Amino acid sequence: MTNERRTVRVDLGERGYDIVIGERLLETAEDVLAPIVAGRRAVVVTDAVIRDAHLPRLAAVLDRLCDRWDTVTVPAGEDAKSFRELEALLHRLLDLGIDRSTVLVAFGGGAVGDVAGFAAALFMRGIDLVQIPTTLMSQVDSAVGGKNAINTPHGKNLVGTFHQPRIVLDDVSVLESLPRRELLSGYGEVVKCGLIRGEAEFAWLEENAPSLLALDAGPLIEAVRMGCGTKAGIVASDERDRGDRALVNLGHTFAHALEAEAGYGALLHGEAVAAGLAAATALSARLGHCDPRVAERVRGHLRAVRLPDRVAALASDRPWDPRALLTHMAHDKKTVAGRIHFVLLRGIGSPFVDGTVPGQAVLDVLDGECRRG
Ligand code: MG
């Protein structure tokens, strides 16, 4: 075990906060949690899987620090992200008789973080939130930046708020119990961060992916730090998602279309992101923005770690249809006034947003990406 800790600051002035990354943080983070929860009540919002696997590890610290703490469970996975579950959670919080000084601790994957974050934003118009994400995806991405949302019959994440946490604790030890497929999905977002960051970071991932995916703590902490640093930097420059924050959506215009076409839940988000990164770099090369060798290099890395390296590599019971995917993109919430916005690359480390990509170029790229064999 390494006692090494890394801290990434999300620089949002008086709402700024630290992301603390390390091993066995659940047992050892008393010093960083104390300023937020000491002498106060806390409610841990979690699901039954995380509660049973990891809550005992966090309990000792909360016992020592908190005046009183309780646990509320929500359904595991996306089922938690509904009006019904949000309402049930708020009623449970009211039943517990907590007040505005109580701290909500979101302890779980992205869905728990979403519904707990939303509840923290709503309860008495906003109470303190601590994020303790338990998947690689949520550690590097969804727990950082303050966005939360639920799903409705109209689509995913269409109803939500911004509510920044007071601290994010990324304990990489909890990833030991994460299914391999979930770990790889989270790594899809890490690859995206490497592509946004630059040549040195992407080359580092190419070199270190095998050891970090084998949960070697040193490289894993470094990869989580890179992911959080990327997101933190972009969030700090554009908290409300009006400009630069779009850059974290590299690969996501394609990914969201793939997830919608597959039916929600069929693909893991990071799997769709991986295929989306391959498509976005192929589109960048096709439009002449970047060297085709960049697209091949991205594909090669995805293949090396066994992430989908093209749309056709994603599980599906029927062939992927480029036109259907383009139609989903036109309905994406990031599409403004009918213009589909793509994040493209001029090279590794040089992403930019382009709202002028011809639909035919997208179809041509998708034809290649969707073709089997
Ligand atoms: Mg994402």
XYZ file of C-alpha atoms and ligand atoms in Angstrom:
374
model
C 0.000 0.000 0.000
C 1.105 3.490 -0.784
C 0.353 6.346 1.599
C 0.767 8.716 -1.264
C -2.133 11.112 -1.734
C -2.712 13.486 -4.594
C -4.943 16.526 -4.469
C -6.586 18.303 -7.381
C -8.183 21.676 -6.668
C -11.384 22.655 -8.440
C -10.872 26.380 -8.541
C -14.305 27.967 -8.200
C -13.536 30.763 -5.764
C -15.412 30.389 -2.502
C -17.199 27.323 -3.874
C -13.866 25.721 -4.762
C -12.984 22.306 -3.360
C -10.383 19.571 -3.312
C -10.458 16.175 -4.937
C -8.315 13.941 -2.725
C -7.031 10.796 -4.429
C -5.351 7.893 -2.671
C -5.440 4.355 -1.394
C -7.474 3.330 1.688
C -8.910 6.839 1.989
C -12.148 5.517 3.479
C -10.227 4.559 6.599
C -7.709 7.396 6.620
C -9.433 10.544 5.375
C -10.373 11.800 8.831
C -8.117 14.828 8.492
C -9.705 16.063 5.252
C -13.284 15.201 6.274
C -13.047 16.782 9.727
C -13.386 20.415 8.596
C -16.627 19.499 6.789
C -18.395 16.958 8.995
C -16.895 17.208 12.498
C -19.580 17.726 15.133
C -22.371 17.659 12.543
C -24.960 15.143 11.418
C -24.357 13.244 8.208
C -26.499 11.051 6.005
C -24.765 8.560 3.743
C -26.722 7.962 0.542
C -25.627 4.693 -1.044
C -26.922 1.513 -2.664
C -27.089 -1.919 -1.067
C -24.076 -3.246 -2.997
C -21.740 -0.460 -1.914
C -23.191 -0.408 1.593
C -22.416 -4.080 2.094
C -19.007 -4.013 0.396
C -17.529 -0.762 1.659
C -19.603 1.108 4.247
C -17.976 -0.659 7.222
C -14.647 0.809 6.089
C -16.027 4.359 6.220
C -18.019 3.842 9.423
C -15.155 4.240 11.886
C -14.213 7.688 10.577
C -17.846 8.849 10.622
C -18.317 7.443 14.148
C -15.380 9.469 15.373
C -16.241 12.702 13.542
C -20.003 12.998 13.371
C -22.511 13.976 15.974
C -24.775 11.328 14.447
C -24.917 9.645 11.068
C -27.500 7.613 9.218
C -27.638 5.627 6.012
C -30.263 5.798 3.282
C -30.137 3.353 0.378
C -31.372 3.970 -3.141
C -31.718 1.325 -5.899
C -28.446 0.319 -7.563
C -27.743 1.719 -11.019
C -29.790 4.019 -13.251
C -33.029 3.021 -11.491
C -32.093 5.510 -8.768
C -32.281 8.401 -11.218
C -36.036 9.011 -11.319
C -38.478 11.520 -9.876
C -39.914 8.669 -7.826
C -36.616 7.764 -6.182
C -35.641 11.398 -5.711
C -38.937 12.038 -3.948
C -38.551 8.911 -1.808
C -35.038 10.011 -0.847
C -36.210 13.507 0.130
C -38.978 11.994 2.263
C -36.464 9.739 3.999
C -34.279 12.751 4.754
C -37.279 14.623 6.178
C -38.231 11.549 8.225
C -34.753 11.572 9.748
C -35.371 15.089 11.006
C -32.156 16.483 9.595
C -31.644 20.206 9.143
C -29.651 22.601 6.993
C -26.417 21.894 8.836
C -26.506 18.191 7.926
C -24.018 16.904 5.371
C -25.121 14.513 2.649
C -22.484 11.949 1.682
C -22.960 10.456 -1.792
C -21.277 7.044 -1.573
C -21.560 5.035 -4.777
C -21.281 5.211 -8.531
C -22.522 7.878 -10.907
C -26.224 7.226 -10.343
C -25.943 7.528 -6.549
C -23.908 10.704 -7.026
C -26.597 12.126 -9.286
C -29.626 11.476 -7.123
C -27.828 12.340 -3.865
C -26.383 15.496 -5.405
C -29.815 16.501 -6.662
C -31.332 15.863 -3.226
C -28.570 17.910 -1.568
C -29.324 20.787 -3.940
C -33.052 20.650 -3.172
C -33.176 19.844 0.540
C -33.962 23.118 2.337
C -32.663 24.849 -0.796
C -29.251 23.304 -0.522
C -27.128 21.474 2.038
C -23.481 20.432 2.041
C -22.501 17.498 -0.120
C -19.506 15.156 0.058
C -18.873 12.935 -2.954
C -17.211 9.561 -2.379
C -17.439 7.916 -5.802
C -16.878 4.183 -6.062
C -16.431 3.569 -9.799
C -13.569 4.703 -12.005
C -16.128 6.505 -14.194
C -17.477 8.563 -11.306
C -14.041 9.145 -9.755
C -12.615 10.721 -12.888
C -15.761 12.254 -14.288
C -19.258 12.387 -12.856
C -18.437 13.213 -9.217
C -16.438 16.256 -10.312
C -18.086 19.443 -11.501
C -21.328 19.649 -9.558
C -23.735 18.487 -12.241
C -26.513 16.160 -11.224
C -29.596 14.958 -13.033
C -32.294 12.331 -13.250
C -33.855 10.588 -16.229
C -37.397 11.053 -17.493
C -39.360 9.290 -20.231
C -38.079 12.053 -22.537
C -34.463 11.057 -22.104
C -31.420 10.891 -19.875
C -30.219 13.708 -17.623
C -32.741 16.280 -18.852
C -33.742 17.446 -15.360
C -31.094 18.473 -12.871
C -29.112 21.189 -11.117
C -25.589 22.391 -10.479
C -24.557 21.783 -6.862
C -20.851 21.604 -6.142
C -19.601 19.207 -3.447
C -17.435 20.423 -0.547
C -14.905 17.681 -1.225
C -14.490 14.616 -3.444
C -12.703 11.559 -2.038
C -11.378 9.177 -4.688
C -10.303 6.013 -2.873
C -8.808 3.801 -5.573
C -8.949 0.767 -3.237
C -12.715 0.504 -3.750
C -12.115 -0.212 -7.430
C -10.912 -3.706 -6.462
C -14.547 -4.818 -6.235
C -15.579 -3.142 -9.488
C -16.493 -5.537 -12.336
C -13.853 -5.543 -15.074
C -16.303 -4.231 -17.655
C -17.107 -1.218 -15.442
C -13.428 -0.562 -14.850
C -12.757 -0.542 -18.593
C -15.741 1.704 -19.174
C -14.288 4.249 -16.766
C -10.970 3.942 -18.523
C -12.725 5.102 -21.711
C -13.143 8.522 -20.071
C -9.491 8.461 -18.977
C -8.438 7.927 -22.613
C -10.584 10.920 -23.540
C -8.762 12.999 -20.913
C -5.390 11.924 -22.262
C -6.450 13.047 -25.748
C -7.616 16.402 -24.399
C -4.481 16.906 -22.311
C -1.630 16.246 -24.681
C 0.990 14.023 -26.209
C 2.889 13.339 -22.968
C -0.274 12.300 -21.114
C -1.550 10.090 -23.936
C 1.839 8.419 -24.311
C 1.867 7.858 -20.540
C -1.478 6.054 -20.822
C -0.237 3.905 -23.705
C 2.665 2.869 -21.504
C 0.857 2.474 -18.183
C -2.612 1.219 -19.124
C -1.804 -2.453 -18.387
C -0.591 -1.747 -14.850
C -3.325 0.705 -13.946
C -6.002 -1.639 -15.290
C -4.392 -4.339 -13.112
C -5.153 -1.914 -10.237
C -1.554 -1.094 -9.442
C -2.209 1.790 -7.035
C 0.583 4.143 -8.128
C -0.375 4.381 -11.820
C -4.066 4.204 -10.942
C -3.791 7.235 -8.650
C -1.891 9.055 -11.381
C -4.535 8.228 -14.001
C -7.360 9.365 -11.702
C -5.397 12.554 -11.020
C -5.071 13.147 -14.764
C -8.791 12.588 -15.314
C -9.794 14.841 -12.439
C -7.261 17.485 -13.421
C -8.711 17.621 -16.920
C -12.270 17.928 -15.714
C -11.371 20.370 -12.909
C -9.540 22.700 -15.259
C -12.384 22.804 -17.729
C -15.087 23.142 -15.043
C -13.195 26.007 -13.405
C -13.147 27.915 -16.684
C -16.816 27.239 -17.494
C -18.805 26.005 -14.491
C -22.235 26.416 -16.093
C -21.414 24.623 -19.341
C -21.689 27.545 -21.746
C -18.408 27.255 -23.617
C -15.160 25.416 -22.829
C -16.885 22.759 -20.766
C -18.051 21.297 -24.079
C -14.479 20.082 -24.632
C -14.991 17.316 -22.061
C -17.551 15.968 -24.513
C -14.906 14.721 -26.922
C -16.379 11.526 -28.411
C -19.706 12.140 -26.683
C -21.806 13.340 -29.636
C -21.231 9.889 -31.111
C -21.472 8.150 -27.717
C -24.858 9.620 -26.833
C -26.234 8.597 -30.241
C -24.879 5.063 -29.780
C -26.398 4.767 -26.304
C -29.775 6.028 -27.529
C -29.781 3.694 -30.534
C -28.725 0.668 -28.458
C -31.441 1.352 -25.893
C -30.360 2.793 -22.565
C -28.532 0.293 -20.419
C -27.355 -1.934 -23.278
C -23.948 -0.261 -23.477
C -21.855 1.099 -20.656
C -21.213 4.807 -21.109
C -17.450 4.437 -21.407
C -17.803 1.733 -24.055
C -19.838 4.136 -26.176
C -17.306 6.880 -25.418
C -14.455 4.657 -26.626
C -16.149 3.999 -29.976
C -17.041 7.707 -30.028
C -13.392 8.711 -29.570
C -12.421 6.505 -32.517
C -15.186 8.088 -34.615
C -14.376 11.663 -33.547
C -10.702 11.286 -34.403
C -11.580 9.597 -37.705
C -13.899 12.528 -38.474
C -11.158 14.999 -37.503
C -8.780 13.262 -39.919
C -11.384 13.078 -42.677
C -12.047 16.818 -42.421
C -8.321 17.486 -42.628
C -7.991 18.808 -39.077
C -5.568 16.156 -37.894
C -3.090 13.590 -39.156
C -4.775 10.228 -39.963
C -2.061 8.584 -37.875
C -3.637 10.147 -34.762
C -6.889 8.314 -35.528
C -5.003 5.041 -36.029
C -3.073 5.554 -32.802
C -6.270 6.120 -30.813
C -7.817 3.025 -32.349
C -4.695 1.026 -31.579
C -4.731 2.005 -27.914
C -8.427 1.202 -27.513
C -7.843 -2.202 -29.115
C -4.825 -2.851 -26.881
C -6.878 -2.406 -23.712
C -9.865 -4.281 -25.209
C -12.189 -1.320 -25.389
C -14.361 -1.021 -28.516
C -12.172 0.573 -31.202
C -15.035 1.221 -33.650
C -18.815 1.268 -33.628
C -18.964 -2.221 -35.158
C -17.079 -3.584 -32.125
C -19.967 -2.618 -29.824
C -22.343 -5.440 -29.012
C -25.571 -5.209 -30.990
C -28.088 -7.735 -32.271
C -28.433 -5.892 -35.578
C -26.018 -3.909 -37.767
C -25.456 -0.301 -36.714
C -27.268 2.152 -38.975
C -25.348 5.387 -39.737
C -28.528 7.318 -40.620
C -30.244 6.329 -37.392
C -27.183 7.505 -35.455
C -27.169 10.850 -37.278
C -30.854 11.320 -36.410
C -30.077 10.769 -32.714
C -27.302 13.365 -32.918
C -29.722 15.924 -34.330
C -31.875 15.400 -31.212
C -29.014 15.582 -28.707
C -29.459 18.284 -26.056
C -26.077 19.705 -27.079
C -27.417 20.328 -30.567
C -28.191 24.035 -30.846
C -30.499 25.413 -33.551
C -30.150 22.248 -35.633
C -26.346 22.407 -35.693
C -24.739 19.275 -34.327
C -21.694 20.212 -32.273
C -18.687 17.945 -32.504
C -15.537 18.131 -30.431
C -12.739 17.480 -32.915
C -8.969 17.279 -32.619
C -6.273 19.218 -34.437
C -3.941 16.789 -32.755
C -3.554 15.131 -29.374
C -4.017 17.925 -26.825
C -5.774 20.294 -29.257
C -9.540 19.767 -29.046
C -11.995 22.312 -30.447
C -15.732 22.558 -30.984
C -17.053 22.574 -34.542
C -20.722 23.290 -35.282
C -20.283 23.300 -39.057
C -19.527 19.661 -39.882
C -21.464 18.567 -43.005
C -23.859 15.714 -42.317
C -22.465 13.822 -45.303
C -18.970 13.773 -43.771
C -20.430 12.320 -40.574
C -22.284 9.662 -42.562
C -19.167 8.766 -44.525
C -17.190 8.289 -41.321
C -19.989 6.315 -39.695
C -20.221 4.041 -42.753
C -16.647 2.984 -42.054
C -17.070 2.805 -38.282
C -20.233 0.696 -38.461
C -19.014 -1.813 -41.037
C -18.395 -5.261 -39.661
C -15.346 -7.394 -40.451
Mg -18.990 11.024 -20.190
